[in-house]
Amino acid sequence: ASLLVPPAAVVTNTARTFVVRVRNGKGEWVTVKKGKAAGDLIEVMSADLAAGDRIVKAASDEIRDGAPIKVK
């Protein structure tokens, strides 16, 4: 599956490239592969993502996997 997200939602560190999905009020790192740019968005692909998933718009690896996240 692929989704379009803001480039700031995609984090690349020494270990992996991921987005932070919000599930049950907690952050969850989901490994992704970057695809093509589409205007102001970038395509990300992962079998673990689905339409309707909430993704943190400005993610970083400081948002730890499992950390509580408040949704506005």
PDB file of C-alpha atoms in Angstrom:
ATOM      1  CA  ALA A   1       0.000   0.000   0.000  1.00  0.00           C
ATOM      2  CA  SER A   2       1.132   3.569  -0.587  1.00  0.00           C
ATOM      3  CA  LEU A   3       0.101   6.836   1.023  1.00  0.00           C
ATOM      4  CA  LEU A   4       0.926  10.476   0.329  1.00  0.00           C
ATOM      5  CA  VAL A   5       2.352  12.329   3.332  1.00  0.00           C
ATOM      6  CA  PRO A   6       4.187  15.611   3.963  1.00  0.00           C
ATOM      7  CA  PRO A   7       7.977  15.200   3.624  1.00  0.00           C
ATOM      8  CA  ALA A   8       8.367  16.214   7.298  1.00  0.00           C
ATOM      9  CA  ALA A   9       6.390  13.099   8.277  1.00  0.00           C
ATOM     10  CA  VAL A  10       9.163  10.815   6.986  1.00  0.00           C
ATOM     11  CA  VAL A  11      12.140  10.179   9.273  1.00  0.00           C
ATOM     12  CA  THR A  12      15.404   8.647   8.149  1.00  0.00           C
ATOM     13  CA  ASN A  13      17.977   7.640  10.754  1.00  0.00           C
ATOM     14  CA  THR A  14      20.945   5.295  10.617  1.00  0.00           C
ATOM     15  CA  ALA A  15      18.752   2.236  11.092  1.00  0.00           C
ATOM     16  CA  ARG A  16      15.661   2.850   8.958  1.00  0.00           C
ATOM     17  CA  THR A  17      13.193   5.138   7.199  1.00  0.00           C
ATOM     18  CA  PHE A  18       9.821   5.385   8.916  1.00  0.00           C
ATOM     19  CA  VAL A  19       6.703   7.383   9.694  1.00  0.00           C
ATOM     20  CA  VAL A  20       5.082   7.646  13.113  1.00  0.00           C
ATOM     21  CA  ARG A  21       1.532   6.313  13.093  1.00  0.00           C
ATOM     22  CA  VAL A  22      -0.830   7.148  15.950  1.00  0.00           C
ATOM     23  CA  ARG A  23      -2.628   4.066  17.192  1.00  0.00           C
ATOM     24  CA  ASN A  24      -4.588   3.908  20.453  1.00  0.00           C
ATOM     25  CA  GLY A  25      -3.039   7.222  21.560  1.00  0.00           C
ATOM     26  CA  LYS A  26       0.541   5.997  21.136  1.00  0.00           C
ATOM     27  CA  GLY A  27       3.210   6.520  18.503  1.00  0.00           C
ATOM     28  CA  GLU A  28       4.154   3.526  16.413  1.00  0.00           C
ATOM     29  CA  TRP A  29       7.148   3.524  14.081  1.00  0.00           C
ATOM     30  CA  VAL A  30       6.230   2.049  10.700  1.00  0.00           C
ATOM     31  CA  THR A  31       9.076   1.296   8.303  1.00  0.00           C
ATOM     32  CA  VAL A  32       8.447   2.752   4.841  1.00  0.00           C
ATOM     33  CA  LYS A  33      10.075   3.061   1.464  1.00  0.00           C
ATOM     34  CA  LYS A  34      10.009   6.503  -0.140  1.00  0.00           C
ATOM     35  CA  GLY A  35       8.444   6.838  -3.565  1.00  0.00           C
ATOM     36  CA  LYS A  36       7.817   9.723  -5.912  1.00  0.00           C
ATOM     37  CA  ALA A  37       7.059  13.300  -4.958  1.00  0.00           C
ATOM     38  CA  ALA A  38       3.555  14.522  -5.798  1.00  0.00           C
ATOM     39  CA  GLY A  39       3.405  18.279  -5.368  1.00  0.00           C
ATOM     40  CA  ASP A  40       3.915  19.096  -1.692  1.00  0.00           C
ATOM     41  CA  LEU A  41       3.624  15.427  -0.671  1.00  0.00           C
ATOM     42  CA  ILE A  42       5.766  12.320  -0.965  1.00  0.00           C
ATOM     43  CA  GLU A  43       4.627   8.774  -1.568  1.00  0.00           C
ATOM     44  CA  VAL A  44       5.521   6.217   1.088  1.00  0.00           C
ATOM     45  CA  MET A  45       5.005   2.489   0.738  1.00  0.00           C
ATOM     46  CA  SER A  46       4.548  -0.126   3.435  1.00  0.00           C
ATOM     47  CA  ALA A  47       2.460  -3.249   3.814  1.00  0.00           C
ATOM     48  CA  ASP A  48       1.772  -2.058   7.378  1.00  0.00           C
ATOM     49  CA  LEU A  49       0.007   1.192   6.376  1.00  0.00           C
ATOM     50  CA  ALA A  50      -3.623   1.583   5.365  1.00  0.00           C
ATOM     51  CA  ALA A  51      -5.874   4.397   4.207  1.00  0.00           C
ATOM     52  CA  GLY A  52      -7.182   6.256   7.226  1.00  0.00           C
ATOM     53  CA  ASP A  53      -4.075   5.704   9.370  1.00  0.00           C
ATOM     54  CA  ARG A  54      -3.161   8.829  11.361  1.00  0.00           C
ATOM     55  CA  ILE A  55       0.409   9.899  10.687  1.00  0.00           C
ATOM     56  CA  VAL A  56       2.364  12.526  12.645  1.00  0.00           C
ATOM     57  CA  LYS A  57       2.893  15.470  10.251  1.00  0.00           C
ATOM     58  CA  ALA A  58       6.241  16.574  11.684  1.00  0.00           C
ATOM     59  CA  ALA A  59       7.849  13.394  12.968  1.00  0.00           C
ATOM     60  CA  SER A  60      11.289  12.766  14.415  1.00  0.00           C
ATOM     61  CA  ASP A  61      13.091   9.887  16.032  1.00  0.00           C
ATOM     62  CA  GLU A  62      12.662  11.771  19.333  1.00  0.00           C
ATOM     63  CA  ILE A  63       9.044  10.545  19.266  1.00  0.00           C
ATOM     64  CA  ARG A  64       9.776   7.121  20.673  1.00  0.00           C
ATOM     65  CA  ASP A  65       7.943   4.001  19.569  1.00  0.00           C
ATOM     66  CA  GLY A  66       5.123   3.557  22.108  1.00  0.00           C
ATOM     67  CA  ALA A  67       5.227   7.147  23.406  1.00  0.00           C
ATOM     68  CA  PRO A  68       1.859   8.747  24.226  1.00  0.00           C
ATOM     69  CA  ILE A  69       0.636  11.211  21.572  1.00  0.00           C
ATOM     70  CA  LYS A  70      -2.218  13.686  21.919  1.00  0.00           C
ATOM     71  CA  VAL A  71      -4.253  14.084  18.725  1.00  0.00           C
ATOM     72  CA  LYS A  72      -5.546  17.569  17.999  1.00  0.00           C
TER      73      LYS A  72
END
